[in-house]
Structures are given as structure tokens and as C-alpha cells.
Coordinates of C-alpha atoms in Angstrom, one line a residue:
M1 CA 22.8 -3.9 6.7
A2 CA 24.0 -0.4 5.7
S3 CA 22.4 1.5 2.9
H4 CA 25.7 1.8 1.0
D5 CA 25.5 -1.9 0.2
Y6 CA 22.4 -1.1 -1.9
S7 CA 22.9 -0.2 -5.6
R8 CA 21.9 3.2 -6.8
E9 CA 19.7 1.5 -9.5
M10 CA 17.8 -0.5 -7.0
S11 CA 17.5 2.4 -4.6
E12 CA 15.7 4.5 -7.2
E13 CA 13.2 1.7 -7.7
L14 CA 12.6 0.6 -4.1
H15 CA 9.0 1.7 -4.2
W16 CA 8.2 -0.7 -7.1
L17 CA 9.7 -3.8 -5.4
G18 CA 7.1 -6.3 -4.3
I19 CA 6.9 -8.4 -1.1
A20 CA 8.8 -11.4 -2.5
E21 CA 11.4 -9.1 -4.1
L22 CA 11.9 -7.2 -0.8
H23 CA 12.2 -10.4 1.2
A24 CA 14.9 -11.6 -1.2
A25 CA 16.7 -8.2 -1.0
F26 CA 16.6 -8.2 2.8
G27 CA 18.1 -11.7 2.9
A28 CA 20.9 -10.8 0.5
R29 CA 21.6 -7.6 2.5
R30 CA 20.9 -5.4 -0.6
T31 CA 18.5 -3.2 1.4
S32 CA 16.8 -3.1 4.7
P33 CA 13.4 -2.4 6.2
V34 CA 14.6 1.0 7.4
E35 CA 15.6 2.0 3.9
V36 CA 12.4 0.8 2.4
V37 CA 10.2 2.5 4.9
E38 CA 12.1 5.8 4.5
A39 CA 11.9 5.5 0.7
L40 CA 8.1 4.9 0.8
L41 CA 7.5 7.8 3.3
R42 CA 9.4 10.1 0.9
R43 CA 7.2 9.0 -2.0
I44 CA 4.1 9.4 0.1
E45 CA 5.1 12.9 1.0
R46 CA 5.6 13.7 -2.7
L47 CA 2.5 12.1 -4.2
D48 CA -0.3 11.7 -1.6
E49 CA -1.3 15.4 -1.8
K50 CA -2.9 14.6 -5.1
L51 CA -3.8 10.9 -4.6
H52 CA -5.4 11.2 -1.2
V53 CA -4.5 7.6 -0.2
F54 CA -3.8 7.9 3.5
V55 CA -6.4 8.8 6.1
T56 CA -3.9 8.2 8.9
L57 CA -0.1 7.9 8.2
D58 CA 1.7 6.3 11.2
A59 CA 5.2 7.3 10.2
E60 CA 7.0 7.2 13.5
N61 CA 5.7 3.8 14.6
A62 CA 6.5 2.4 11.1
R63 CA 10.1 3.7 11.5
K64 CA 10.3 2.1 14.9
A65 CA 9.0 -1.2 13.6
A66 CA 11.4 -1.0 10.7
R67 CA 14.4 -0.6 13.0
A68 CA 13.3 -3.6 15.1
A69 CA 12.8 -5.7 12.0
E70 CA 16.2 -4.7 10.7
Q71 CA 17.9 -5.7 13.9
D72 CA 16.1 -9.1 13.9
I73 CA 17.0 -9.8 10.3
E74 CA 20.7 -8.8 10.9
A75 CA 20.7 -11.2 13.9
G76 CA 19.3 -14.0 11.8
R77 CA 15.9 -14.0 13.5
H78 CA 13.8 -14.2 10.3
K79 CA 10.0 -14.4 10.7
G80 CA 9.3 -15.2 7.1
P81 CA 8.5 -13.4 3.8
L82 CA 6.5 -10.6 5.4
H83 CA 9.2 -9.7 8.0
G84 CA 10.0 -5.9 7.6
I85 CA 7.4 -5.5 4.8
P86 CA 5.3 -2.3 4.9
I87 CA 1.6 -2.7 4.4
A88 CA -1.5 -0.5 4.4
I89 CA -4.9 -1.2 6.1
K90 CA -8.3 -0.2 4.7
D91 CA -9.9 2.2 7.2
V92 CA -12.8 -0.1 8.1
I93 CA -10.3 -2.6 9.6
D94 CA -9.0 -2.0 13.1
A95 CA -5.3 -1.3 13.9
A96 CA -4.6 -0.7 17.5
G97 CA -4.1 2.9 18.4
L98 CA -5.0 4.2 14.9
P99 CA -8.4 5.8 14.2
T100 CA -10.9 3.6 12.4
T101 CA -13.0 6.3 10.7
C102 CA -14.8 4.3 8.0
Q103 CA -14.3 7.6 6.1
S104 CA -17.3 9.0 8.0
K105 CA -18.3 11.7 10.5
I106 CA -20.1 9.0 12.4
F107 CA -16.9 7.4 13.5
E108 CA -14.8 10.5 14.2
G109 CA -12.7 9.9 17.3
N110 CA -13.1 6.1 17.1
I111 CA -9.7 4.7 18.1
P112 CA -9.7 0.9 18.7
S113 CA -7.4 -0.6 21.4
D114 CA -6.9 -3.9 19.6
D115 CA -5.9 -5.1 16.1
A116 CA -8.4 -6.9 13.9
T117 CA -7.4 -10.5 13.8
S118 CA -6.1 -10.2 10.2
V119 CA -3.9 -7.2 11.2
A120 CA -2.6 -9.0 14.3
Q121 CA -1.7 -12.0 12.2
L122 CA 0.2 -9.9 9.7
R123 CA 2.1 -8.1 12.5
R124 CA 3.0 -11.5 14.0
A125 CA 4.4 -12.4 10.5
G126 CA 6.6 -9.3 10.8
A127 CA 4.7 -6.9 8.6
I128 CA 4.9 -3.1 9.3
V129 CA 1.7 -1.1 9.3
L130 CA 2.3 2.2 7.5
G131 CA -1.2 3.5 8.3
K132 CA -4.9 3.5 7.4
V133 CA -6.0 4.2 3.8
A134 CA -9.0 5.6 2.1
T135 CA -12.3 3.7 1.6
Y136 CA -15.8 4.7 0.4
E137 CA -17.8 5.7 3.4
F138 CA -18.6 2.5 5.4
A139 CA -17.3 0.5 2.4
L140 CA -20.4 1.5 0.5
G141 CA -21.0 5.2 -0.4
G142 CA -18.6 6.6 -2.9
P143 CA -16.9 8.3 -4.5
S144 CA -18.3 11.1 -2.3
F145 CA -17.2 14.7 -2.2
D146 CA -19.3 15.8 0.8
L147 CA -17.2 14.1 3.5
P148 CA -14.3 15.4 5.7
Y149 CA -12.1 13.1 3.6
P150 CA -11.5 13.6 -0.1
P151 CA -11.9 10.5 -2.3
A152 CA -8.7 8.8 -3.5
R153 CA -7.6 9.4 -7.1
N154 CA -6.6 6.9 -9.8
P155 CA -2.9 7.1 -10.4
W156 CA -3.3 6.2 -14.1
H157 CA -5.4 9.4 -14.6
V158 CA -6.2 11.4 -11.4
D159 CA -9.5 12.6 -12.8
H160 CA -10.7 9.0 -13.2
S161 CA -12.4 6.6 -10.8
T162 CA -10.5 4.3 -8.5
G163 CA -13.2 1.8 -8.0
G164 CA -14.3 1.0 -4.5
S165 CA -14.6 0.6 -1.8
S166 CA -11.0 -0.4 -1.1
S167 CA -9.9 2.6 -3.0
G168 CA -6.9 3.7 -1.0
S169 CA -5.5 0.2 -1.1
G170 CA -5.7 0.0 -4.9
V171 CA -4.4 3.5 -5.5
G172 CA -1.5 3.2 -3.1
L173 CA -0.3 -0.1 -4.6
A174 CA -0.6 1.2 -8.2
A175 CA 1.3 4.4 -7.3
G176 CA 4.1 2.5 -5.5
L177 CA 3.3 3.8 -2.0
F178 CA 3.4 0.3 -0.4
P179 CA 3.9 -3.3 -1.6
G180 CA 0.9 -4.9 0.1
A181 CA -2.5 -3.9 1.5
L182 CA -5.7 -5.2 3.1
G183 CA -9.2 -4.5 1.6
T184 CA -12.7 -5.8 2.2
D185 CA -15.1 -7.2 -0.3
T186 CA -18.9 -7.5 0.0
A187 CA -20.0 -6.9 -3.6
G188 CA -16.6 -6.6 -5.2
S189 CA -14.8 -4.0 -3.1
V190 CA -11.4 -5.7 -3.3
R191 CA -11.7 -6.6 -7.0
N192 CA -13.2 -3.3 -8.1
P193 CA -10.2 -1.1 -7.3
A194 CA -7.9 -4.0 -8.4
S195 CA -9.6 -3.7 -11.8
A196 CA -9.6 0.1 -12.0
C197 CA -6.0 0.5 -10.7
G198 CA -4.3 -2.4 -12.5
I199 CA -3.2 -4.4 -9.5
V200 CA -4.2 -7.9 -8.1
G201 CA -7.0 -8.3 -5.6
L202 CA -8.3 -11.6 -4.1
K203 CA -11.6 -12.2 -2.4
P204 CA -10.9 -15.4 -0.5
T205 CA -13.5 -18.1 0.2
Y206 CA -16.1 -16.8 2.7
G207 CA -14.6 -17.6 6.1
R208 CA -11.0 -18.1 5.0
V209 CA -10.0 -14.8 6.7
S210 CA -11.4 -13.7 10.0
R211 CA -13.7 -10.6 10.0
Q212 CA -13.1 -9.9 13.7
G213 CA -12.3 -6.2 14.1
V214 CA -13.7 -5.2 10.7
F215 CA -16.7 -2.9 10.7
P216 CA -19.5 -4.8 9.0
L217 CA -21.4 -3.9 5.9
A218 CA -23.3 -7.1 5.3
F219 CA -22.6 -9.9 7.7
T220 CA -23.2 -12.9 5.4
M221 CA -21.2 -11.5 2.4
D222 CA -18.3 -9.6 4.0
H223 CA -14.8 -10.8 3.2
V224 CA -11.3 -9.5 4.0
G225 CA -8.8 -9.9 1.2
P226 CA -5.2 -9.2 0.3
M227 CA -4.2 -6.7 -2.5
A228 CA -0.8 -6.4 -4.1
R229 CA 1.0 -5.8 -7.5
R230 CA 2.1 -9.4 -8.0
V231 CA 0.4 -12.7 -7.6
A232 CA 3.2 -14.1 -5.4
D233 CA 2.7 -11.2 -3.0
I234 CA -1.0 -12.1 -2.7
E235 CA 0.1 -15.6 -1.8
H236 CA 2.3 -14.4 1.0
L237 CA -0.3 -12.1 2.5
L238 CA -3.0 -14.8 2.3
A239 CA -0.7 -17.4 4.0
A240 CA -0.3 -15.1 7.0
M241 CA -3.9 -13.9 7.1
A242 CA -5.7 -17.2 6.7
D243 CA -7.8 -18.1 9.8
R244 CA -6.6 -21.5 10.9
D245 CA -9.6 -22.0 13.1
A246 CA -12.2 -21.1 10.4
P247 CA -15.1 -23.6 10.3
Y248 CA -15.4 -26.2 7.5
I249 CA -11.8 -26.0 6.4
D250 CA -10.4 -29.5 5.7
A251 CA -6.8 -29.4 6.8
A252 CA -5.8 -31.3 3.6
T253 CA -7.0 -28.4 1.4
D254 CA -5.9 -25.6 3.6
A255 CA -2.9 -24.7 1.5
A256 CA -2.9 -20.9 1.0
V257 CA 0.3 -20.8 -1.0
P258 CA 0.2 -23.1 -4.1
H259 CA 3.0 -25.0 -5.7
R260 CA 3.5 -22.9 -8.8
P261 CA 3.0 -25.1 -12.0
A262 CA 4.9 -24.4 -15.2
D263 CA 1.7 -24.6 -17.2
L264 CA -2.0 -25.4 -16.9
R265 CA -2.1 -28.8 -18.5
G266 CA -5.0 -30.9 -17.2
K267 CA -7.0 -27.8 -16.1
R268 CA -10.5 -27.1 -17.4
I269 CA -11.4 -23.4 -17.3
G270 CA -15.0 -22.4 -17.8
F271 CA -15.4 -19.2 -19.7
V272 CA -18.6 -17.4 -18.6
R273 CA -19.0 -15.5 -21.9
H274 CA -22.7 -14.6 -21.4
F275 CA -21.8 -12.3 -18.5
H276 CA -20.1 -9.8 -20.9
E277 CA -21.6 -10.8 -24.2
R278 CA -25.4 -11.0 -23.4
D279 CA -26.2 -10.1 -19.8
M280 CA -24.2 -6.9 -19.7
P281 CA -22.5 -6.2 -23.0
A282 CA -18.9 -5.0 -22.3
D283 CA -16.8 -2.3 -23.8
N284 CA -15.1 -3.6 -26.9
E285 CA -11.6 -3.3 -25.4
V286 CA -12.7 -5.2 -22.3
A287 CA -14.2 -8.0 -24.4
A288 CA -11.1 -8.2 -26.6
A289 CA -8.9 -8.5 -23.6
L290 CA -11.0 -11.4 -22.3
E291 CA -10.6 -13.2 -25.6
L292 CA -6.8 -12.6 -25.3
A293 CA -6.9 -14.1 -21.8
A294 CA -8.7 -17.2 -22.9
R295 CA -6.0 -17.7 -25.6
V296 CA -3.2 -17.2 -23.1
F297 CA -4.7 -19.9 -20.8
E298 CA -5.3 -22.2 -23.7
E299 CA -1.7 -21.8 -24.9
A300 CA -0.6 -22.6 -21.4
G301 CA -2.3 -26.0 -21.6
A302 CA -5.8 -25.4 -20.2
E303 CA -8.9 -26.5 -21.9
I304 CA -11.3 -23.6 -22.3
V305 CA -15.0 -24.5 -22.3
N306 CA -18.1 -22.2 -22.4
V307 CA -20.3 -22.5 -19.3
S308 CA -23.5 -20.9 -18.2
L309 CA -24.6 -19.5 -14.8
P310 CA -27.7 -17.6 -13.7
P311 CA -27.8 -14.1 -15.4
L312 CA -26.0 -11.2 -13.9
D313 CA -29.1 -9.3 -13.1
A314 CA -30.4 -12.2 -10.9
F315 CA -27.1 -12.3 -8.9
A316 CA -27.2 -8.5 -8.6
A317 CA -30.8 -8.5 -7.3
V318 CA -30.0 -11.1 -4.6
N319 CA -26.8 -9.2 -3.6
R320 CA -28.6 -5.9 -3.4
I321 CA -31.5 -7.2 -1.2
I322 CA -29.2 -9.0 1.2
L323 CA -26.7 -6.2 1.4
Q324 CA -29.3 -3.5 2.0
A325 CA -31.2 -5.5 4.6
E326 CA -28.1 -6.4 6.5
A327 CA -26.5 -2.9 6.2
W328 CA -29.8 -1.4 7.4
A329 CA -29.6 -3.6 10.5
V330 CA -26.1 -2.1 11.2
H331 CA -26.9 1.6 10.4
A332 CA -30.6 2.0 11.3
S333 CA -30.0 3.8 14.6
W334 CA -27.6 6.3 13.2
L335 CA -29.7 6.9 10.1
R336 CA -32.7 7.7 12.3
T337 CA -30.7 10.1 14.6
R338 CA -27.8 11.4 12.5
P339 CA -28.8 11.2 8.8
Q340 CA -27.0 14.5 8.1
D341 CA -23.7 13.0 9.1
Y342 CA -23.7 10.5 6.2
A343 CA -22.6 11.5 2.7
K344 CA -25.6 11.8 0.3
L345 CA -24.6 8.8 -1.7
T346 CA -24.1 6.6 1.3
R347 CA -27.5 7.7 2.7
Q348 CA -29.2 6.8 -0.6
R349 CA -27.6 3.4 -0.8
L350 CA -28.4 2.5 2.8
L351 CA -32.0 3.8 3.0
G352 CA -33.3 1.2 0.6
G353 CA -32.9 -1.4 3.4
A354 CA -35.6 0.4 5.5
F355 CA -38.2 -0.6 2.9
L356 CA -37.4 -4.3 2.7
S357 CA -39.5 -6.8 4.4
A358 CA -38.6 -10.0 6.2
E359 CA -40.1 -11.8 3.3
D360 CA -37.8 -10.0 0.8
Y361 CA -34.8 -11.0 2.8
V362 CA -35.8 -14.6 3.3
Q363 CA -36.7 -15.1 -0.3
A364 CA -33.4 -13.5 -1.4
Q365 CA -31.5 -16.0 0.9
R366 CA -33.5 -18.9 -0.6
R367 CA -32.7 -17.8 -4.1
R368 CA -29.1 -17.4 -3.0
R369 CA -29.0 -21.1 -2.1
R370 CA -30.1 -22.0 -5.6
M371 CA -27.4 -19.8 -7.1
I372 CA -24.8 -21.5 -4.9
A373 CA -26.1 -24.9 -6.2
A374 CA -25.9 -23.7 -9.8
M375 CA -22.3 -22.5 -9.2
E376 CA -21.4 -25.8 -7.5
D377 CA -22.9 -27.7 -10.5
V378 CA -20.6 -25.9 -12.9
F379 CA -17.5 -26.5 -10.7
R380 CA -18.2 -30.3 -11.0
D381 CA -17.1 -30.0 -14.6
V382 CA -14.4 -27.3 -14.5
D383 CA -11.6 -26.3 -12.2
L384 CA -11.8 -22.6 -12.6
L385 CA -14.0 -19.9 -14.1
L386 CA -12.8 -17.0 -16.3
C387 CA -15.1 -14.0 -16.7
A388 CA -15.2 -10.2 -16.8
S389 CA -14.6 -8.1 -13.7
A390 CA -15.5 -4.5 -14.8
M391 CA -17.4 -4.1 -18.1
D392 CA -15.8 -0.7 -18.7
P393 CA -12.5 1.0 -18.2
P394 CA -12.6 3.5 -15.3
C395 CA -14.8 6.6 -15.9
R396 CA -14.2 10.1 -14.7
I397 CA -14.6 10.4 -11.0
D398 CA -16.4 13.8 -11.1
D399 CA -19.0 12.6 -13.7
A400 CA -21.8 11.4 -11.4
E401 CA -23.9 10.2 -14.3
A402 CA -21.0 8.0 -15.6
V403 CA -20.2 6.7 -12.1
A404 CA -23.9 5.7 -11.6
R405 CA -24.1 4.1 -15.0
T406 CA -20.8 2.1 -14.8
Y407 CA -20.8 1.2 -11.1
P408 CA -23.2 -1.8 -11.5
R409 CA -21.7 -2.9 -14.8
Q410 CA -19.6 -5.7 -13.4
A411 CA -19.5 -9.4 -12.8
R412 CA -18.1 -9.5 -9.3
T413 CA -21.3 -9.9 -7.3
P414 CA -21.9 -13.6 -8.3
F415 CA -18.9 -14.7 -6.2
S416 CA -19.9 -12.4 -3.3
V417 CA -23.3 -14.0 -3.3
T418 CA -21.9 -17.6 -3.4
G419 CA -18.7 -17.0 -1.4
H420 CA -16.4 -18.7 -3.8
P421 CA -12.8 -17.3 -4.1
A422 CA -12.3 -14.8 -6.9
L423 CA -9.4 -12.7 -8.1
A424 CA -9.2 -9.7 -10.3
M425 CA -6.1 -8.6 -12.2
M426 CA -5.0 -6.5 -15.1
S427 CA -5.7 -7.9 -18.6
G428 CA -4.1 -5.0 -20.5
L429 CA -4.5 -1.2 -21.0
S430 CA -7.2 0.6 -22.9
S431 CA -6.5 3.0 -25.8
A432 CA -6.7 5.7 -23.2
S433 CA -4.0 4.0 -21.1
L434 CA -6.5 2.9 -18.4
P435 CA -6.4 -0.6 -16.9
L436 CA -8.5 -3.4 -18.2
S437 CA -9.3 -6.4 -16.1
L438 CA -10.3 -10.0 -15.9
Q439 CA -11.6 -12.2 -13.1
L440 CA -10.7 -15.8 -12.1
A441 CA -12.8 -17.8 -9.6
G442 CA -12.4 -21.2 -8.1
R443 CA -14.0 -23.9 -5.9
Y444 CA -14.5 -23.3 -2.2
W445 CA -11.2 -23.3 -0.3
D446 CA -9.2 -23.7 -3.6
E447 CA -7.5 -20.3 -3.6
A448 CA -4.4 -22.3 -4.7
S449 CA -5.7 -23.1 -8.1
V450 CA -6.9 -19.5 -8.6
L451 CA -3.5 -18.1 -7.7
S452 CA -1.7 -20.6 -9.8
A453 CA -3.7 -19.7 -12.9
A454 CA -3.2 -16.0 -12.2
A455 CA 0.5 -16.5 -11.8
V456 CA 0.7 -18.3 -15.2
F457 CA -1.3 -15.4 -16.8
E458 CA 1.0 -12.8 -15.1
R459 CA 4.1 -14.6 -16.3
E460 CA 2.9 -15.0 -19.9
T461 CA 1.6 -11.4 -20.4
Q462 CA 3.8 -9.3 -18.1
F463 CA 1.1 -6.7 -17.8
Y464 CA 2.2 -5.9 -14.3
R465 CA 5.2 -4.1 -15.8
H466 CA 2.8 -1.3 -17.0
R467 CA 3.0 1.5 -14.4
P468 CA 1.3 4.9 -14.2
T469 CA 3.4 8.0 -14.8
L470 CA 3.1 10.1 -11.7
E471 CA 6.2 12.3 -11.6

């Protein structure tokens, strides 16, 4: 599997190849895991000084794993589509021997001895861990400029927001630093950077992917999810990550990778227009991109119907109370004894939990059950939901007022509250060449339908071909 077998044209674009493309290239002996890892390490060296993606880059162990994968593939010992594929891990998820800092002074020197379950499963599938990547502090407070770690920068415009909290995963994918990554999502933290950085991010059904070895933000809303540039790559990551022992999974529906349909005939897609038209009026370009998406799905054979859910501010209130109460339970001791070691923004977002009562929390959970019932009622009539993700293109990262204004302007929290699978992906580019986004959501455990619809949209629009200019 020598590098001279690999064409010059392909070699120059190695960093843009996705998981499925690399798997095919490895099988055809057009490149090797060693060549890919070396190409990505060179690109990281050139670009990461201005993007701030990596908190810990594990170059030598990645090279060692690449050599082992290359030898296995040459010998015909294929582990599957992730064998020899480099991935990045959000720095709230444990990878054995690498610091889990949660981007915080609180966790300086914290080096776990074991992989998180999701990381262990990806390694067993043959994936190569390149290192740990940036997050908002404890997956909540950011973008922050008063931490030992600088915030990641959006590769489309480095002075604009990345979205959070899985910021390093989104940036690194959009910049071609790796083909796959892990993020976490409690109130949209996989889908937010997917939206801002123009990639694909999936929040699976609550419980689909193990949270063992992941530092918690809010126990009853935390999810681990795959992030990539292409829908097919999300499918491969999810297939390896899915927890086969998760409760309440019917074996008959536990198909992480769908059979890809040619069209969407027979599917009913509920368009939640009121999220972006009435509840939280969206930027005109975001709204226009959503209308385009509805037409694309309709032309692919789906029936588009307008549906109604509880208003966004009701979902946001429930999400906020539960998140703050559960996060306070995690952080109370440190906030009492080491408040100065948190970034100001993290401290502000966490301290609200100190003033919530047991009544507040219980009533929020009761209201949550009603919201789940309302969502389930809608899914009795439709197969999928289409709605906004972010209501605005990314704002400037150094404009605290714009960040505070746009941060809550999103429609991701409904699916964090209810636990349904939801995916964010690019729906076009704004006039300022910043990513626009949409969101697809599905029934519990039906990631397959969400991914199939996303794949059809990807095929029909080809928006994934848009790439930031970095060099």
C-alpha cells in the first residue's frame, strides 16, 4: 500500500475525503491510513494556530495506530468502514491516557485511564483517535476568552461564532482536519456547531449512545452524537457507537444504518413553520432556505404538511430549568469553593441553578411529559419533522451582545427536551458566505428515517460541496 499508488490529484485533496470515501480508497489501495494521518497532521500544523481546534493532539499514537491499521488492511483483516479512519473527540468525553479538561481550570491534570464507552466502540471498529478538541467550558459556558484555552474559530470567517458547545468538532470537520468527530448535545450542542460550520450533526434518540465516560451537564438531557461532513459518514459512526444494551430498544427497529431510498415517496414530513415564522422570527435568508428545503423534499416525493407543537419559549423554559437544576447538582461544590476558576460566562449560566426549588424542577419535569405527549401526537400523523435549527447565520465571536442575542434564537431545544432524534445540516450559504441550516427530527429510535431524508436532501442540493477558503 505504498503512497506512489495514490494519484497526485487525490493526494492534494486527502483532507476533504469522508469516511466512506476513505474506506473505499483503502480497499482499492489508492491510499493508506498512514498517508491520511500524515496529511491531516500536516494540515493541522498549518491551520490550527488560527482555528484553535485541538486541546490535545495525540500525533504519535495516531501514527502508531495508522501503521497497525495499514498492516491489517494489507493482510486482509478488515474491521469495517471505520478501520484506519482518523476521528476527533470532544474534550468532555474520556479517551484513555489523554487529558479530559472540559476546557476548564477545574479539570487541569485530569487524565482518565479508560475510554468512554462510545470511544471504546469506535476504537474497536478500527477508528484512530487524533486527539481531544475544543468545547465550551463544561459544554455550557462559551465562547469564553478568560480561560487557559482560546475558543475555536469558524473556518468560514474566523471572526465569527462556531456555535457550541461541540465547537472544535464542528470547526475541525469544516476545515478538513479530520473526517469524523464526537460531540455532546444537551440543548443543541451537536446541532449548533453543525449549523454554524456547515457540516452534519446528529443528536440520536436519548439512550441510543452510552454516556458512560462523558462528563455530565444535565443527566436527563445529555446525548452523545456523531458529526461529519456527509450523511453516509454519520451513518457509519452511529452504527459503531450505538449502545446495543440500551434499554427500551426493540431489536426490530435497532437499525442504525438505513437502506438508502431513491426518493421519499410515501413519507409525510411535518413542517413546523411557527417555530421560525411566529415564535422566533428568523433571518430572511434562513427562512428562504427552509422554504427551499420544503420544495426539495416535496420534489423528492414527500408530502409536506404544516404541523403545530408547543411554542419555542415553552420548550426553552423547560430546558433551562431542568438543565440549570441538574448542572447545579454537578457543579455546586466547585462553585462554592472555586468560583474564580470558572469563566465568567460559565459561572453566570450555572449559578441560576442555585435559586431553583424542588418545586421548579418537578413542575418542569411534569411539563416536559406533556411536551413529549404533544410531540408523540404529531408523530402519529407524520414520519419526520422539518424545522429551523439556528434562526440566524453565525454572528461575530467577539461581539458579546450579538452572541447573547442570537444564542437562544434556535429550535434545537424541543428535541433535547423530548429526546427524539434530530439532525442539523447545511441548507445553503448566506449572502455573507456563512452557513445556513435546517433541522430534521424523527420518531424515537428511527434515526434511519432521519438519515435517509437527510441523504436525499444532500444528494439533491450538493451543499456539502461548499467549503471554506482557508489557505
